[in-house]
Amino acid sequence: MKRRLPAAVAACHGPPMARLDFWYEFASTYSHLAAQRIEPLAKAAGIALSWRPFLLGPIFKTQGMETSPFNLYPLKGKYMWRDMERWSESLQLPKFMPPKVFPANALAASRVALALDDAARPDFTRAVYRAEFTEGKDIADPATLQEILKKLGHDPAATIAKSGEQPVKDRLRANTEEAMRLGIFGAPNFVTEDGELFWGNDRLEQALAWAAKR
Amino acid sequence: MKRRLPAAVAACHGPPMARLDFWYEFASTYSHLAAQRIEPLAKAAGIALSWRPFLLGPIFKTQGMETSPFNLYPLKGKYMWRDMERWSESLQLPKFMPPKVFPANALAASRVALALDDAARPDFTRAVYRAEFTEGKDIADPATLQEILKKLGHDPAATIAKSGEQPVKDRLRANTEEAMRLGIFGAPNFVTEDGELFWGNDRLEQALAWAAKR
C-alpha cells in the first residue's frame, strides 16, 4: 500500500517526524471533539498528522446496522448526548448542540474536505464540526458548506465543483475501503505507522504516545 | 431512595467524604481494568467507593441484544481484545487472557460478592477478574469461586450457601433494577452522588474529578 508523505514531513529538515493517521467521519460527535483538540497535542508530541475523512455508513452496513448505534440503542444515545455536553465544557468548546438530523449525511462535506489541499483540510474540518454540533446546522446542505468555504477564503463554487469530480469521489471511496481493511468500525480513529488502531476521542493521548515511542 | 453509608464514611472523623458508586459486571472486560486500578485513585482523590455488582444481561435484553455487543459486532469485538492487551500492559497488570466463554455467566460470582461484607468485596472482585481475564478460568464454575474464597480467608461453603439465600438474591436484583433506573447500558460505570453517570474504564478519572468537585 503506497502512502503519500504529509507536507509536514516533506518540509522537515531534521529526522522524519512520526506520523499518525486521523480517521474521522463528519457525522460523528466524538470526531468533533478529537478534531478540535488534536492539533496542539500532536504538535507537542512531535507527530505529523494526516487528516482522513471516511464514511461510516458502508461499514455499519457490514455489521448489520442501518444507522448509528446511538440511534439503535437509545440508552447509549442518551448517554452520548450528555457526555458530549460534559466534554465540550471541559475542553472549553462552544456549547454543544445536537444537530437536527443525526447522523447527518456526510457525503458532501467529506468530498469537499478531500477536494481541498491537505493543508486546508484541518480548518475546514473543524469549521464543519462547529457548524454541525455547536450551531445545529445541516452539513448536508450545500449552503452550509458554501458559507464555511467562503469564510475560510476558498472559492465556494470552484471547490464544490471540484468535490464532484471523479478523482475526489475515488479518493473518498479509497479512504472508506482502507478504513475497512484497517478494521475500523466507528469514529474517530488514530492509526499509527506500525498499524495500531486506537478508537475514540478518549484514546487520542494513548495513540500519540504510541506513535511518539516509535 | 435510601442509601446505606459506606463504612469508610461512618468511620471518618472529619467532614463526610464524597462518594462514588462503582457499578461493575463480572463478565465485563473493561470492568476488570477499572476494578484493578480504582482503589488507589479514589483514595488519592478522597473519594469513598461503593462496589456495586449488577447484571448486564437483562439490560442488554431491553435494548434488543441477546449477548454482548462485542459478540454481536465482530469488528468491535476484535478491537476490544487488542485494547485489553494494551491496557493490561500499560497498567502493568498480569498478561490479559481472553476467557474460554465470553461473556461469562456472572450470576454466581455476583451473588457471592453481595454475600460478603462491603469491606471484603473489593478483594473478592479483583480476584474474580484476575481468574477470569488473566488465568482463563470460568467464573461460573463453583470450584473457581470456592478457590478464590479460600485464598482470601473466607469459608467457601458457608459463603456460597449464603449467596443462595433470598436476601442476597434480592439485593442483586435490586442493584440491576437500580442500574436500569440510572440509565446504565454497559459496564463499568461510575455514578456520583449528584447522579452523573460516567460509562467506561476510560471515564474513571473524569468521574473522580466530578465527585471530588462536589
Coordinates of C-alpha atoms in Angstrom, one line a residue:
Chain A
M1 CA 0.0 0.0 0.0
K2 CA 1.6 3.3 -1.1
R3 CA 1.2 6.3 1.2
R4 CA 1.9 9.9 0.4
L5 CA 4.2 11.7 2.8
P6 CA 2.3 14.5 4.5
A7 CA 3.6 18.0 3.8
A8 CA 4.9 18.4 7.3
V9 CA 7.4 15.5 6.8
A10 CA 8.5 16.7 3.3
A11 CA 9.2 20.2 4.7
C12 CA 11.1 18.9 7.8
H13 CA 14.9 19.3 7.8
G14 CA 15.5 17.1 10.8
P15 CA 14.8 13.4 11.1
P16 CA 11.4 12.5 9.7
M17 CA 8.6 13.0 12.1
A18 CA 6.5 10.1 13.3
R19 CA 3.1 10.1 11.7
L20 CA -0.5 9.5 12.9
D21 CA -3.5 9.0 10.6
F22 CA -6.6 10.7 12.0
W23 CA -9.7 9.0 10.6
Y24 CA -12.9 10.9 11.1
E25 CA -16.5 10.9 9.9
F26 CA -18.4 14.1 9.6
A27 CA -21.5 12.8 11.2
S28 CA -19.6 11.6 14.3
T29 CA -19.9 13.5 17.5
Y30 CA -16.7 12.2 19.1
S31 CA -14.8 13.0 15.9
H32 CA -15.8 16.7 16.6
L33 CA -14.1 16.6 19.9
A34 CA -11.0 14.9 18.5
A35 CA -10.8 17.4 15.6
Q36 CA -11.0 20.4 17.8
R37 CA -8.2 19.2 20.1
I38 CA -5.8 17.0 18.2
E39 CA -3.6 19.6 16.5
P40 CA -1.8 21.2 19.5
L41 CA -1.4 17.8 21.2
A42 CA 0.2 16.3 18.1
K43 CA 2.5 19.3 17.7
A44 CA 3.6 19.0 21.3
A45 CA 4.3 15.3 20.8
G46 CA 6.2 15.9 17.5
I47 CA 3.7 13.9 15.5
A48 CA 2.7 14.8 11.9
L49 CA -1.0 14.3 11.2
S50 CA -2.8 13.0 8.2
W51 CA -6.5 14.1 8.2
R52 CA -8.5 11.3 6.6
P53 CA -12.3 11.6 6.3
F54 CA -14.2 8.4 5.5
L55 CA -17.8 7.2 5.5
L56 CA -19.1 5.0 8.3
G57 CA -22.4 4.1 6.6
P58 CA -21.0 1.3 4.4
I59 CA -19.0 0.0 7.4
F60 CA -22.1 0.0 9.7
K61 CA -23.9 -2.0 7.0
T62 CA -21.3 -4.7 7.0
Q63 CA -22.1 -5.1 10.7
G64 CA -25.8 -5.2 10.1
M65 CA -26.5 -1.7 11.3
E66 CA -28.7 0.7 9.1
T67 CA -28.0 3.7 11.3
S68 CA -25.7 4.9 14.2
P69 CA -25.5 2.7 17.2
F70 CA -26.6 5.8 19.2
N71 CA -29.9 5.6 17.4
L72 CA -30.2 1.8 17.5
Y73 CA -29.5 1.7 21.3
P74 CA -31.4 4.6 22.9
L75 CA -29.8 4.3 26.3
K76 CA -26.4 4.6 24.7
G77 CA -27.6 7.5 22.6
K78 CA -28.9 9.4 25.7
Y79 CA -25.6 8.9 27.5
M80 CA -23.6 10.1 24.5
W81 CA -25.5 13.4 24.2
R82 CA -24.8 14.1 27.9
D83 CA -21.2 13.0 27.5
M84 CA -20.8 15.5 24.7
E85 CA -22.1 18.3 26.9
R86 CA -19.5 17.4 29.6
W87 CA -16.6 17.1 27.1
S88 CA -17.5 20.3 25.3
E89 CA -17.5 22.1 28.7
S90 CA -14.2 20.6 29.9
L91 CA -12.5 21.3 26.6
Q92 CA -13.9 24.9 26.7
L93 CA -15.5 24.4 23.3
P94 CA -18.6 26.3 22.2
K95 CA -21.7 24.8 23.9
F96 CA -22.7 21.5 22.3
M97 CA -25.9 21.5 20.4
P98 CA -27.4 18.2 18.9
P99 CA -28.0 18.6 15.2
K100 CA -31.5 18.4 13.8
V101 CA -30.6 15.3 11.8
F102 CA -28.4 12.6 13.4
P103 CA -26.4 11.1 11.9
A104 CA -26.0 13.7 9.2
N105 CA -25.3 12.7 5.6
A106 CA -21.6 13.3 5.5
L107 CA -21.0 12.6 1.8
A108 CA -20.8 16.2 0.5
A109 CA -18.7 17.5 3.4
S110 CA -16.3 14.6 3.0
R111 CA -15.8 15.2 -0.7
V112 CA -15.2 18.9 -0.2
A113 CA -12.7 18.1 2.5
L114 CA -10.8 15.9 0.0
A115 CA -11.1 18.5 -2.8
L116 CA -9.1 20.9 -0.6
D117 CA -5.3 20.8 -0.2
D118 CA -4.0 18.7 2.8
A119 CA -3.0 22.0 4.5
A120 CA -6.5 23.4 4.2
R121 CA -8.3 20.3 5.4
P122 CA -8.0 20.8 9.2
D123 CA -9.5 24.2 9.3
F124 CA -12.4 23.1 7.0
T125 CA -13.0 20.0 9.1
R126 CA -13.1 21.9 12.4
A127 CA -15.5 24.5 10.9
V128 CA -17.8 21.8 9.6
Y129 CA -18.0 20.2 13.1
R130 CA -18.6 23.5 14.7
A131 CA -21.5 24.3 12.3
E132 CA -22.9 20.8 12.9
F133 CA -22.5 20.4 16.6
T134 CA -22.5 23.9 18.1
E135 CA -24.7 25.8 15.6
G136 CA -27.2 23.0 14.8
K137 CA -26.6 23.4 11.0
D138 CA -27.3 20.7 8.5
I139 CA -23.9 19.8 6.9
A140 CA -25.6 18.0 4.0
D141 CA -27.0 21.4 2.9
P142 CA -24.7 22.9 0.2
A143 CA -25.4 26.4 1.6
T144 CA -23.7 25.4 4.9
L145 CA -20.6 24.2 3.1
Q146 CA -20.6 27.2 0.8
E147 CA -20.7 29.6 3.8
I148 CA -17.8 27.7 5.5
L149 CA -15.7 27.7 2.4
K150 CA -16.3 31.4 1.9
K151 CA -15.3 32.3 5.5
L152 CA -12.1 30.3 5.1
G153 CA -11.1 32.2 2.0
H154 CA -11.8 29.4 -0.6
D155 CA -13.8 29.8 -3.8
P156 CA -17.1 28.0 -2.8
A157 CA -18.3 27.4 -6.3
A158 CA -15.0 26.1 -7.7
T159 CA -14.3 23.9 -4.6
I160 CA -17.8 22.4 -4.7
A161 CA -17.5 21.7 -8.4
K162 CA -14.1 20.0 -7.8
S163 CA -15.6 18.0 -5.0
G164 CA -18.0 16.4 -7.5
E165 CA -15.2 15.3 -9.9
Q166 CA -14.2 11.6 -10.2
P167 CA -10.7 11.8 -8.6
V168 CA -12.2 13.2 -5.4
K169 CA -15.1 10.7 -5.4
D170 CA -12.5 7.9 -5.9
R171 CA -10.4 9.2 -3.0
L172 CA -13.3 9.2 -0.6
R173 CA -14.1 5.6 -1.7
A174 CA -10.5 4.6 -1.3
N175 CA -10.4 6.1 2.2
T176 CA -13.5 4.2 3.2
E177 CA -12.1 1.0 1.8
E178 CA -8.8 1.4 3.6
A179 CA -10.7 2.1 6.8
M180 CA -12.5 -1.2 6.3
R181 CA -9.1 -3.0 5.8
L182 CA -7.8 -1.5 9.0
G183 CA -10.7 -2.9 11.0
I184 CA -12.3 0.4 11.6
F185 CA -15.9 0.2 12.9
G186 CA -16.6 3.7 14.4
A187 CA -15.0 7.1 14.6
P188 CA -12.8 8.8 15.3
N189 CA -9.7 6.6 15.0
F190 CA -6.0 7.1 15.2
V191 CA -3.8 4.7 13.3
T192 CA 0.0 4.6 13.9
E193 CA 2.6 3.9 11.2
D194 CA 3.0 0.4 12.6
G195 CA -0.7 -0.3 12.2
E196 CA -2.0 0.1 15.8
L197 CA -5.7 1.2 15.7
F198 CA -7.0 3.4 18.5
W199 CA -10.7 4.1 18.5
G200 CA -12.4 7.0 20.2
N201 CA -11.6 10.6 21.2
D202 CA -10.7 9.2 24.6
R203 CA -7.8 7.2 23.0
L204 CA -6.1 10.2 21.5
E205 CA -3.4 10.5 24.2
Q206 CA -2.6 6.8 24.0
A207 CA -2.3 6.9 20.2
L208 CA 0.0 9.9 20.3
A209 CA 2.2 8.2 23.0
W210 CA 2.3 5.1 20.9
A211 CA 3.3 7.0 17.8
A212 CA 5.9 9.0 19.6
K213 CA 7.6 5.9 21.1
R214 CA 8.4 4.5 17.6
Chain B
M1 CA -34.3 6.1 47.5
K2 CA -32.4 5.2 50.8
R3 CA -28.7 4.6 50.5
R4 CA -26.6 3.0 53.2
L5 CA -23.5 4.9 54.1
P6 CA -20.3 3.0 53.2
A7 CA -18.1 2.0 56.1
A8 CA -15.5 4.5 55.1
V9 CA -17.8 7.4 55.7
A10 CA -19.1 6.1 59.0
A11 CA -15.6 5.7 60.4
C12 CA -14.4 9.1 59.2
H13 CA -13.9 11.7 61.9
G14 CA -13.5 14.7 59.5
P15 CA -16.2 16.0 57.1
P16 CA -18.0 13.3 55.3
M17 CA -16.1 12.0 52.2
A18 CA -17.6 12.4 48.7
R19 CA -18.9 9.1 47.4
L20 CA -18.8 7.3 44.1
D21 CA -20.8 4.2 43.2
F22 CA -18.7 1.8 41.2
W23 CA -21.1 -0.3 39.0
Y24 CA -19.5 -3.4 37.5
E25 CA -20.4 -6.7 35.8
F26 CA -18.3 -9.8 36.3
A27 CA -18.4 -10.7 32.6
S28 CA -17.2 -7.2 31.6
T29 CA -13.6 -6.9 30.4
Y30 CA -13.3 -3.1 30.9
S31 CA -14.8 -3.6 34.5
H32 CA -11.7 -5.8 35.1
L33 CA -9.4 -2.8 34.3
A34 CA -11.4 -0.4 36.4
A35 CA -11.6 -2.8 39.4
Q36 CA -7.8 -3.3 39.4
R37 CA -7.0 0.4 39.4
I38 CA -9.8 2.3 41.1
E39 CA -8.9 2.0 44.7
P40 CA -5.6 4.0 44.9
L41 CA -7.1 6.6 42.6
A42 CA -10.2 7.1 44.7
K43 CA -8.1 7.2 47.9
A44 CA -5.8 9.9 46.4
A45 CA -8.9 11.9 45.4
G46 CA -10.5 11.5 48.9
I47 CA -13.5 9.6 47.5
A48 CA -15.3 6.7 49.3
L49 CA -16.3 3.9 46.9
S50 CA -19.3 1.7 46.9
W51 CA -18.7 -1.5 45.0
R52 CA -22.0 -2.5 43.2
P53 CA -22.1 -5.6 41.1
F54 CA -25.1 -5.9 38.7
L55 CA -26.1 -8.0 35.7
L56 CA -26.0 -6.6 32.2
G57 CA -28.0 -9.4 30.6
P58 CA -31.4 -8.1 31.5
I59 CA -30.3 -4.6 30.4
F60 CA -29.0 -5.8 27.0
K61 CA -32.4 -7.6 26.5
T62 CA -34.2 -4.3 26.9
Q63 CA -32.0 -3.0 24.1
G64 CA -32.8 -6.0 21.9
M65 CA -29.4 -7.6 22.4
E66 CA -29.2 -11.3 23.4
T67 CA -25.4 -11.2 24.0
S68 CA -22.5 -8.7 24.4
P69 CA -22.1 -6.1 21.7
F70 CA -18.6 -7.4 21.4
N71 CA -20.0 -10.7 20.1
L72 CA -22.8 -9.0 18.0
Y73 CA -20.3 -6.7 16.3
P74 CA -17.2 -8.7 15.4
L75 CA -15.1 -5.7 14.4
K76 CA -15.8 -4.1 17.7
G77 CA -15.0 -7.4 19.5
K78 CA -11.7 -7.8 17.7
Y79 CA -10.7 -4.3 18.7
M80 CA -11.7 -4.8 22.3
W81 CA -9.5 -7.8 22.7
R82 CA -6.5 -5.9 21.4
D83 CA -7.4 -2.8 23.5
M84 CA -7.4 -5.1 26.6
E85 CA -3.9 -6.3 25.8
R86 CA -2.6 -2.7 25.5
W87 CA -4.4 -1.5 28.7
S88 CA -3.2 -4.5 30.7
E89 CA 0.4 -3.9 29.6
S90 CA 0.2 -0.1 30.3
L91 CA -1.4 -0.7 33.8
Q92 CA 1.3 -3.4 34.5
L93 CA -1.4 -6.0 35.1
P94 CA -0.8 -9.7 34.6
K95 CA -1.0 -10.5 30.8
F96 CA -4.5 -10.4 29.6
M97 CA -6.1 -13.8 28.5
P98 CA -9.5 -14.0 26.9
P99 CA -11.8 -16.4 28.8
K100 CA -13.0 -19.6 27.2
V101 CA -16.6 -18.4 27.4
F102 CA -17.4 -14.8 26.7
P103 CA -19.5 -13.3 28.2
A104 CA -19.3 -15.5 31.3
N105 CA -22.4 -16.2 33.3
A106 CA -21.9 -13.7 36.1
L107 CA -24.8 -14.7 38.4
A108 CA -22.9 -16.9 40.9
A109 CA -20.0 -14.5 41.3
S110 CA -22.3 -11.5 41.7
R111 CA -24.2 -13.2 44.4
V112 CA -21.1 -14.3 46.3
A113 CA -19.8 -10.7 46.0
L114 CA -23.0 -9.5 47.7
A115 CA -22.9 -12.2 50.3
L116 CA -19.6 -10.8 51.5
D117 CA -19.2 -7.8 53.7
D118 CA -18.8 -4.4 52.0
A119 CA -15.1 -4.4 53.2
A120 CA -14.4 -7.8 51.7
R121 CA -16.0 -7.2 48.3
P122 CA -13.1 -5.3 46.6
D123 CA -10.5 -8.0 47.1
F124 CA -13.0 -10.7 46.0
T125 CA -14.0 -8.7 42.9
R126 CA -10.4 -8.2 41.8
A127 CA -9.6 -11.9 42.4
V128 CA -12.6 -13.0 40.3
Y129 CA -11.5 -10.7 37.4
R130 CA -7.9 -11.9 37.6
A131 CA -9.1 -15.6 37.4
E132 CA -11.4 -14.7 34.5
F133 CA -9.2 -12.5 32.4
T134 CA -5.6 -13.4 33.3
E135 CA -5.9 -17.1 34.1
G136 CA -8.7 -18.1 31.6
K137 CA -10.9 -19.6 34.3
D138 CA -14.7 -20.0 34.1
I139 CA -16.2 -17.8 36.9
A140 CA -19.5 -19.6 36.5
D141 CA -17.7 -22.8 37.9
P142 CA -18.3 -23.1 41.6
A143 CA -14.8 -24.5 42.0
T144 CA -13.3 -21.2 40.7
L145 CA -15.3 -19.2 43.3
Q146 CA -14.5 -21.7 46.1
E147 CA -10.8 -21.5 45.4
I148 CA -10.9 -17.7 45.4
L149 CA -12.9 -17.5 48.7
K150 CA -10.5 -20.0 50.3
K151 CA -7.4 -18.0 49.3
L152 CA -8.9 -14.8 50.7
G153 CA -9.6 -16.5 54.0
H154 CA -13.4 -16.9 53.7
D155 CA -15.3 -20.1 54.5
P156 CA -16.1 -21.2 50.9
A157 CA -19.1 -23.5 51.8
A158 CA -20.7 -21.0 54.2
T159 CA -20.3 -18.1 51.8
I160 CA -21.6 -19.9 48.8
A161 CA -24.6 -21.2 50.9
K162 CA -25.3 -17.6 52.0
S163 CA -25.1 -16.4 48.4
G164 CA -28.0 -18.6 47.5
E165 CA -30.3 -17.1 50.2
Q166 CA -33.2 -14.8 49.3
P167 CA -31.9 -11.6 50.8
V168 CA -28.7 -11.8 48.6
K169 CA -30.7 -12.7 45.5
D170 CA -33.0 -9.8 46.2
R171 CA -30.0 -7.5 46.6
L172 CA -28.6 -8.4 43.2
R173 CA -31.9 -7.9 41.6
A174 CA -32.3 -4.5 43.3
N175 CA -28.8 -3.5 42.1
T176 CA -29.7 -4.5 38.5
E177 CA -33.1 -2.6 38.7
E178 CA -31.3 0.5 40.1
A179 CA -28.8 0.3 37.3
M180 CA -31.7 0.3 34.8
R181 CA -33.2 3.4 36.5
L182 CA -29.8 5.1 36.3
G183 CA -29.8 4.6 32.5
I184 CA -26.9 2.2 32.7
F185 CA -26.4 0.2 29.4
G186 CA -22.8 -1.2 29.7
A187 CA -20.0 -1.6 32.3
P188 CA -18.2 -0.4 34.2
N189 CA -19.9 2.8 35.3
F190 CA -19.2 5.4 38.0
V191 CA -22.2 7.3 39.4
T192 CA -21.7 10.4 41.5
E193 CA -23.8 11.5 44.5
D194 CA -25.5 14.1 42.3
G195 CA -26.4 11.4 39.7
E196 CA -23.9 11.9 37.0
L197 CA -23.3 8.7 35.0
F198 CA -19.8 8.0 33.6
W199 CA -19.5 4.9 31.5
G200 CA -16.3 3.0 30.8
N201 CA -12.9 2.4 32.4
D202 CA -11.7 5.4 30.4
R203 CA -14.0 7.7 32.3
L204 CA -12.8 6.9 35.7
E205 CA -10.6 10.0 36.1
Q206 CA -13.4 12.3 34.9
A207 CA -15.8 10.6 37.4
L208 CA -13.4 11.0 40.3
A209 CA -12.8 14.7 39.4
W210 CA -16.5 15.3 39.2
A211 CA -17.1 13.6 42.6
A212 CA -14.3 15.5 44.2
K213 CA -15.5 18.9 43.0
R214 CA -18.8 18.5 44.9

